[in-house]
């Protein structure tokens, strides 16, 4: 090739590149507007819209709708984003308006933004409370109601039921198909592990690496399917609690390679893991180094740590939660990894939720071992640093540890049921002990039946305690049929498929005939307790008084002006006979009772006989 030829070719290539560049610069795309729609009549009249699309910041948005005002149009670090601050007047009528993205006189893109009418009761919606019993289920592992969504094109991970860490195909339809099963068991609320899109190459089944906050994972169903599931759950008198994660998102999130700004994530020069020491947030001696790593370290390589101190991201997350409450008609939210997010942001979020929905509930996962640390995160606790979380509900992790130990141990001064007694004695630390969610296990630890060495008597004692102590009981799916699993064998072991949830399963534990004798014994025992509890206001709201355990026997009372219930847990290996003088302050005026476990009447309350390793729940009667 001659030199001049080469030169002219290079010149041609350059001019082509310049042309291409020019045409690219000129191109303006609109890919996303989030939240995609909103409502009129919200308490807060402000709305932030995140607009995403190639070079969208080169445009000037225009809105023309009565009662809607574009206050601010904010370009940020990345030219592919715009943030719009909008004001929606109280009198604005529901309808659709155009957002025109103008370049000079020309409209480059238009988005039809809908303002919907809120449900009449939305503001007064009731959350969950101590009259409820929550059933925690993992949607991929509960039931596969629709095999057509097991593999969806565009989704990176395919179904592989033989892989304990893979997707097994469970979905929203599977839950819907078993609402009556749950109702008959005595459940009044379900907490479903996250159902948002998790388009991750591996471990996508558990749902905690969200890749789109506005989309249900298509392998579970569509957004509409989720709304319909909740509608049907409500018809069955079952509430639905949505699992949300603000601390992190999946590294497969749609914005991953095109972040609005660098500080959208908590950035590190190289991958840095959280130290998972939630206690550093409250520890008066904690080093800045440790606190920083706790809050800004990443939960996992696949989970990007979100920086909620970025005000645009803060609004994005807050509005997302409100969007789901309104859109799907939620009864509650469970918030993951609560202490890992910046606590000032979390308090601000809760204030906003409480403003929009004063009677709604959020339960925060503050996985800390002792009541003082957990109490810090609950509304109304008296924190020395003045921190007020505004968070109504927290999980009772200390009582979970106590329950896990109590029924396995020989009773002594420090061991056995006295652990329950001692744990409850710390309730003075909590803003509101009635609002604690009480549970024997969850999706992140050994299954309860494994913890009690697969001993059904221990299981029954624990269920009797769980359903009669203060707070809101929660049951992990499969506990009712004695499912087992060791956390140290991998999470797959504690998140096995519910037998009968898949077509062709060898057994179907959703029906009596499909359960073993022992499974039916466990199921019936729990179901009896839960159905009895449903309408027992004295258990929901009554006072609690307990007596120091003696000889492995723990006695407590739930009582109010109308009713009194005496609970007796004999955790010892022997039948126990005891007189009841020391309970006089609660027994005075009562002569007999009925044990709701055995169904037997008790004519003489002055002396109680209780078999080894068993429970009595006695409704007291005054003649
Ligand atoms: Ca499926």
mmCIF file of N, CA and C in Angstrom, residues 185-261:
data_model
loop_
_atom_site.group_PDB
_atom_site.id
_atom_site.type_symbol
_atom_site.label_atom_id
_atom_site.label_comp_id
_atom_site.label_asym_id
_atom_site.label_seq_id
_atom_site.Cartn_x
_atom_site.Cartn_y
_atom_site.Cartn_z
ATOM 1 N N UNK A 185 -54.329 -23.699 58.804
ATOM 2 C CA UNK A 185 -53.288 -23.856 59.818
ATOM 3 C C UNK A 185 -53.451 -22.800 60.922
ATOM 4 N N UNK A 186 -54.064 -21.675 60.585
ATOM 5 C CA UNK A 186 -54.284 -20.624 61.583
ATOM 6 C C UNK A 186 -53.430 -19.390 61.361
ATOM 7 N N UNK A 187 -52.840 -19.308 60.165
ATOM 8 C CA UNK A 187 -51.966 -18.184 59.815
ATOM 9 C C UNK A 187 -52.818 -16.965 59.438
ATOM 10 N N UNK A 188 -52.380 -15.774 59.836
ATOM 11 C CA UNK A 188 -53.124 -14.567 59.458
ATOM 12 C C UNK A 188 -52.282 -13.585 58.633
ATOM 13 N N UNK A 189 -50.995 -13.873 58.478
ATOM 14 C CA UNK A 189 -50.143 -12.982 57.678
ATOM 15 C C UNK A 189 -48.994 -13.793 57.082
ATOM 16 N N UNK A 190 -48.580 -13.429 55.864
ATOM 17 C CA UNK A 190 -47.398 -14.089 55.303
ATOM 18 C C UNK A 190 -46.330 -13.047 54.989
ATOM 19 N N UNK A 191 -45.118 -13.399 55.354
ATOM 20 C CA UNK A 191 -43.951 -12.611 54.949
ATOM 21 C C UNK A 191 -43.257 -13.459 53.892
ATOM 22 N N UNK A 192 -43.204 -12.918 52.679
ATOM 23 C CA UNK A 192 -42.597 -13.639 51.561
ATOM 24 C C UNK A 192 -41.199 -13.055 51.355
ATOM 25 N N UNK A 193 -40.183 -13.883 51.326
ATOM 26 C CA UNK A 193 -38.819 -13.398 51.042
ATOM 27 C C UNK A 193 -38.852 -12.620 49.721
ATOM 28 N N UNK A 194 -37.841 -11.743 49.470
ATOM 29 C CA UNK A 194 -37.969 -10.775 48.372
ATOM 30 C C UNK A 194 -38.373 -11.376 47.025
ATOM 31 N N UNK A 195 -39.296 -10.679 46.374
ATOM 32 C CA UNK A 195 -39.828 -11.161 45.096
ATOM 33 C C UNK A 195 -39.412 -10.260 43.936
ATOM 34 N N UNK A 196 -38.576 -9.256 44.216
ATOM 35 C CA UNK A 196 -38.122 -8.360 43.157
ATOM 36 C C UNK A 196 -37.201 -9.109 42.188
ATOM 37 N N UNK A 197 -37.088 -8.554 40.993
ATOM 38 C CA UNK A 197 -36.189 -9.151 40.003
ATOM 39 C C UNK A 197 -34.784 -9.317 40.594
ATOM 40 N N UNK A 198 -34.248 -10.515 40.436
ATOM 41 C CA UNK A 198 -32.875 -10.825 40.851
ATOM 42 C C UNK A 198 -32.192 -11.455 39.652
ATOM 43 N N UNK A 199 -31.829 -10.654 38.668
ATOM 44 C CA UNK A 199 -31.243 -11.235 37.460
ATOM 45 C C UNK A 199 -29.738 -11.435 37.660
ATOM 46 N N UNK A 200 -29.430 -12.355 38.566
ATOM 47 C CA UNK A 200 -28.049 -12.656 38.913
ATOM 48 C C UNK A 200 -27.721 -14.053 38.378
ATOM 49 N N UNK A 201 -26.446 -14.279 38.018
ATOM 50 C CA UNK A 201 -26.106 -15.574 37.412
ATOM 51 C C UNK A 201 -26.223 -16.767 38.376
ATOM 52 N N UNK A 202 -26.078 -16.479 39.690
ATOM 53 C CA UNK A 202 -26.126 -17.568 40.682
ATOM 54 C C UNK A 202 -26.858 -17.105 41.935
ATOM 55 N N UNK A 203 -27.356 -18.052 42.716
ATOM 56 C CA UNK A 203 -28.014 -17.761 44.001
ATOM 57 C C UNK A 203 -29.136 -16.724 43.866
ATOM 58 N N UNK A 204 -29.782 -16.716 42.738
ATOM 59 C CA UNK A 204 -30.820 -15.690 42.546
ATOM 60 C C UNK A 204 -32.104 -16.055 43.291
ATOM 61 N N UNK A 205 -32.208 -17.337 43.740
ATOM 62 C CA UNK A 205 -33.482 -17.811 44.298
ATOM 63 C C UNK A 205 -33.882 -17.105 45.585
ATOM 64 N N UNK A 206 -32.876 -16.674 46.399
ATOM 65 C CA UNK A 206 -33.248 -16.138 47.716
ATOM 66 C C UNK A 206 -33.768 -14.705 47.653
ATOM 67 N N UNK A 207 -33.441 -14.016 46.559
ATOM 68 C CA UNK A 207 -34.074 -12.719 46.324
ATOM 69 C C UNK A 207 -33.396 -11.508 46.926
ATOM 70 N N UNK A 208 -32.265 -11.691 47.588
ATOM 71 C CA UNK A 208 -31.660 -10.553 48.294
ATOM 72 C C UNK A 208 -30.632 -9.766 47.461
ATOM 73 N N UNK A 209 -30.506 -10.099 46.187
ATOM 74 C CA UNK A 209 -29.639 -9.301 45.304
ATOM 75 C C UNK A 209 -30.535 -8.702 44.217
ATOM 76 N N UNK A 210 -31.287 -7.697 44.610
ATOM 77 C CA UNK A 210 -32.323 -7.121 43.744
ATOM 78 C C UNK A 210 -31.689 -6.386 42.551
ATOM 79 N N UNK A 211 -32.261 -6.602 41.366
ATOM 80 C CA UNK A 211 -31.732 -5.920 40.180
ATOM 81 C C UNK A 211 -32.742 -4.952 39.568
ATOM 82 N N UNK A 212 -33.931 -4.863 40.150
ATOM 83 C CA UNK A 212 -34.903 -3.845 39.739
ATOM 84 C C UNK A 212 -35.924 -3.689 40.857
ATOM 85 N N UNK A 213 -35.896 -2.530 41.501
ATOM 86 C CA UNK A 213 -36.799 -2.302 42.640
ATOM 87 C C UNK A 213 -38.259 -2.141 42.230
ATOM 88 N N UNK A 214 -38.500 -1.982 40.944
ATOM 89 C CA UNK A 214 -39.876 -1.767 40.505
ATOM 90 C C UNK A 214 -40.469 -2.979 39.779
ATOM 91 N N UNK A 215 -39.790 -4.099 39.863
ATOM 92 C CA UNK A 215 -40.258 -5.231 39.056
ATOM 93 C C UNK A 215 -40.211 -6.546 39.840
ATOM 94 N N UNK A 216 -41.315 -7.274 39.795
ATOM 95 C CA UNK A 216 -41.332 -8.620 40.365
ATOM 96 C C UNK A 216 -40.536 -9.518 39.420
ATOM 97 N N UNK A 217 -39.762 -10.427 39.977
ATOM 98 C CA UNK A 217 -38.975 -11.341 39.134
ATOM 99 C C UNK A 217 -39.944 -12.175 38.290
ATOM 100 N N UNK A 218 -39.755 -12.170 36.958
ATOM 101 C CA UNK A 218 -40.719 -12.878 36.103
ATOM 102 C C UNK A 218 -40.784 -14.376 36.376
ATOM 103 N N UNK A 219 -39.776 -14.909 37.061
ATOM 104 C CA UNK A 219 -39.826 -16.333 37.394
ATOM 105 C C UNK A 219 -40.763 -16.591 38.580
ATOM 106 N N UNK A 220 -41.147 -15.508 39.267
ATOM 107 C CA UNK A 220 -42.179 -15.621 40.309
ATOM 108 C C UNK A 220 -43.552 -15.244 39.764
ATOM 109 N N UNK A 221 -43.549 -14.387 38.736
ATOM 110 C CA UNK A 221 -44.801 -13.888 38.176
ATOM 111 C C UNK A 221 -44.605 -12.432 37.776
ATOM 112 N N UNK A 222 -45.703 -11.764 37.443
ATOM 113 C CA UNK A 222 -45.610 -10.358 37.024
ATOM 114 C C UNK A 222 -46.018 -9.450 38.180
ATOM 115 N N UNK A 223 -45.829 -8.155 37.982
ATOM 116 C CA UNK A 223 -46.301 -7.198 38.979
ATOM 117 C C UNK A 223 -47.800 -7.398 39.234
ATOM 118 N N UNK A 224 -48.550 -7.596 38.156
ATOM 119 C CA UNK A 224 -49.994 -7.812 38.284
ATOM 120 C C UNK A 224 -50.288 -9.082 39.080
ATOM 121 N N UNK A 225 -49.509 -10.129 38.853
ATOM 122 C CA UNK A 225 -49.707 -11.374 39.612
ATOM 123 C C UNK A 225 -49.520 -11.128 41.109
ATOM 124 N N UNK A 226 -48.549 -10.277 41.421
ATOM 125 C CA UNK A 226 -48.282 -9.970 42.835
ATOM 126 C C UNK A 226 -49.470 -9.235 43.455
ATOM 127 N N UNK A 227 -49.986 -8.274 42.717
ATOM 128 C CA UNK A 227 -51.156 -7.522 43.194
ATOM 129 C C UNK A 227 -52.339 -8.474 43.391
ATOM 130 N N UNK A 228 -52.518 -9.387 42.442
ATOM 131 C CA UNK A 228 -53.639 -10.329 42.555
ATOM 132 C C UNK A 228 -53.460 -11.311 43.699
ATOM 133 N N UNK A 229 -52.218 -11.721 43.939
ATOM 134 C CA UNK A 229 -51.954 -12.613 45.078
ATOM 135 C C UNK A 229 -52.407 -11.932 46.372
ATOM 136 N N UNK A 230 -52.066 -10.656 46.496
ATOM 137 C CA UNK A 230 -52.432 -9.929 47.720
ATOM 138 C C UNK A 230 -53.947 -9.764 47.815
ATOM 139 N N UNK A 231 -54.568 -9.484 46.697
ATOM 140 C CA UNK A 231 -56.028 -9.360 46.673
ATOM 141 C C UNK A 231 -56.668 -10.671 47.174
ATOM 142 N N UNK A 232 -56.185 -11.788 46.660
ATOM 143 C CA UNK A 232 -56.739 -13.077 47.067
ATOM 144 C C UNK A 232 -56.386 -13.432 48.501
ATOM 145 N N UNK A 233 -55.192 -13.042 48.933
ATOM 146 C CA UNK A 233 -54.809 -13.282 50.328
ATOM 147 C C UNK A 233 -55.769 -12.519 51.238
ATOM 148 N N UNK A 234 -56.066 -11.278 50.882
ATOM 149 C CA UNK A 234 -56.987 -10.483 51.700
ATOM 150 C C UNK A 234 -58.372 -11.124 51.766
ATOM 151 N N UNK A 235 -58.792 -11.708 50.645
ATOM 152 C CA UNK A 235 -60.093 -12.397 50.645
ATOM 153 C C UNK A 235 -60.079 -13.589 51.588
ATOM 154 N N UNK A 236 -58.893 -14.155 51.819
ATOM 155 C CA UNK A 236 -58.736 -15.312 52.706
ATOM 156 C C UNK A 236 -58.372 -14.850 54.127
ATOM 157 N N UNK A 237 -58.472 -13.542 54.380
ATOM 158 C CA UNK A 237 -58.108 -12.968 55.690
ATOM 159 C C UNK A 237 -56.639 -13.178 56.030
ATOM 160 N N UNK A 238 -55.807 -13.111 55.016
ATOM 161 C CA UNK A 238 -54.359 -13.224 55.237
ATOM 162 C C UNK A 238 -53.697 -11.929 54.767
ATOM 163 N N UNK A 239 -52.888 -11.346 55.639
ATOM 164 C CA UNK A 239 -52.167 -10.123 55.297
ATOM 165 C C UNK A 239 -50.858 -10.482 54.586
ATOM 166 N N UNK A 240 -50.317 -9.525 53.858
ATOM 167 C CA UNK A 240 -49.049 -9.792 53.165
ATOM 168 C C UNK A 240 -47.997 -8.742 53.540
ATOM 169 N N UNK A 241 -46.847 -9.237 53.943
ATOM 170 C CA UNK A 241 -45.722 -8.392 54.338
ATOM 171 C C UNK A 241 -44.646 -8.521 53.268
ATOM 172 N N UNK A 242 -44.225 -7.385 52.709
ATOM 173 C CA UNK A 242 -43.233 -7.426 51.640
ATOM 174 C C UNK A 242 -41.823 -7.277 52.215
ATOM 175 N N UNK A 243 -40.921 -8.097 51.722
ATOM 176 C CA UNK A 243 -39.521 -8.072 52.160
ATOM 177 C C UNK A 243 -38.762 -7.068 51.292
ATOM 178 N N UNK A 244 -38.141 -6.085 51.916
ATOM 179 C CA UNK A 244 -37.398 -5.077 51.152
ATOM 180 C C UNK A 244 -35.957 -4.983 51.639
ATOM 181 N N UNK A 245 -35.096 -4.486 50.758
ATOM 182 C CA UNK A 245 -33.677 -4.353 51.083
ATOM 183 C C UNK A 245 -33.199 -2.971 50.641
ATOM 184 N N UNK A 246 -32.829 -2.130 51.577
ATOM 185 C CA UNK A 246 -32.303 -0.799 51.245
ATOM 186 C C UNK A 246 -30.773 -0.744 51.371
ATOM 187 N N UNK A 247 -30.203 -1.716 52.076
ATOM 188 C CA UNK A 247 -28.764 -1.650 52.322
ATOM 189 C C UNK A 247 -27.946 -1.895 51.056
ATOM 190 N N UNK A 248 -28.431 -2.807 50.238
ATOM 191 C CA UNK A 248 -27.671 -3.177 49.050
ATOM 192 C C UNK A 248 -28.595 -3.581 47.914
ATOM 193 N N UNK A 249 -28.039 -3.578 46.713
ATOM 194 C CA UNK A 249 -28.771 -4.127 45.579
ATOM 195 C C UNK A 249 -27.840 -5.103 44.871
ATOM 196 N N UNK A 250 -28.368 -5.883 43.981
ATOM 197 C CA UNK A 250 -27.541 -6.839 43.248
ATOM 198 C C UNK A 250 -26.610 -6.110 42.291
ATOM 199 N N UNK A 251 -25.435 -6.682 42.076
ATOM 200 C CA UNK A 251 -24.503 -6.055 41.131
ATOM 201 C C UNK A 251 -24.997 -6.209 39.682
ATOM 202 N N UNK A 252 -26.087 -6.934 39.508
ATOM 203 C CA UNK A 252 -26.697 -7.031 38.174
ATOM 204 C C UNK A 252 -27.788 -5.989 37.980
ATOM 205 N N UNK A 253 -27.859 -5.008 38.890
ATOM 206 C CA UNK A 253 -28.898 -3.971 38.767
ATOM 207 C C UNK A 253 -28.758 -3.264 37.421
ATOM 208 N N UNK A 254 -29.874 -2.816 36.863
ATOM 209 C CA UNK A 254 -29.811 -2.223 35.516
ATOM 210 C C UNK A 254 -28.891 -1.002 35.457
ATOM 211 N N UNK A 255 -28.692 -0.332 36.609
ATOM 212 C CA UNK A 255 -27.848 0.873 36.586
ATOM 213 C C UNK A 255 -26.370 0.580 36.810
ATOM 214 N N UNK A 256 -26.041 -0.717 37.033
ATOM 215 C CA UNK A 256 -24.697 -1.104 37.472
ATOM 216 C C UNK A 256 -23.552 -0.443 36.678
ATOM 217 N N UNK A 257 -23.651 -0.450 35.355
ATOM 218 C CA UNK A 257 -22.543 0.084 34.557
ATOM 219 C C UNK A 257 -22.755 1.519 34.105
ATOM 220 N N UNK A 258 -23.737 2.162 34.708
ATOM 221 C CA UNK A 258 -24.045 3.533 34.305
ATOM 222 C C UNK A 258 -24.671 4.269 35.492
ATOM 223 N N UNK A 259 -23.958 4.295 36.612
ATOM 224 C CA UNK A 259 -24.493 4.883 37.842
ATOM 225 C C UNK A 259 -24.760 6.373 37.670
ATOM 226 N N UNK A 260 -25.813 6.883 38.299
ATOM 227 C CA UNK A 260 -26.112 8.318 38.196
ATOM 228 C C UNK A 260 -24.952 9.174 38.697
ATOM 229 N N UNK A 261 -24.326 8.712 39.782
ATOM 230 C CA UNK A 261 -23.164 9.410 40.320
ATOM 231 C C UNK A 261 -22.285 8.390 41.031
#
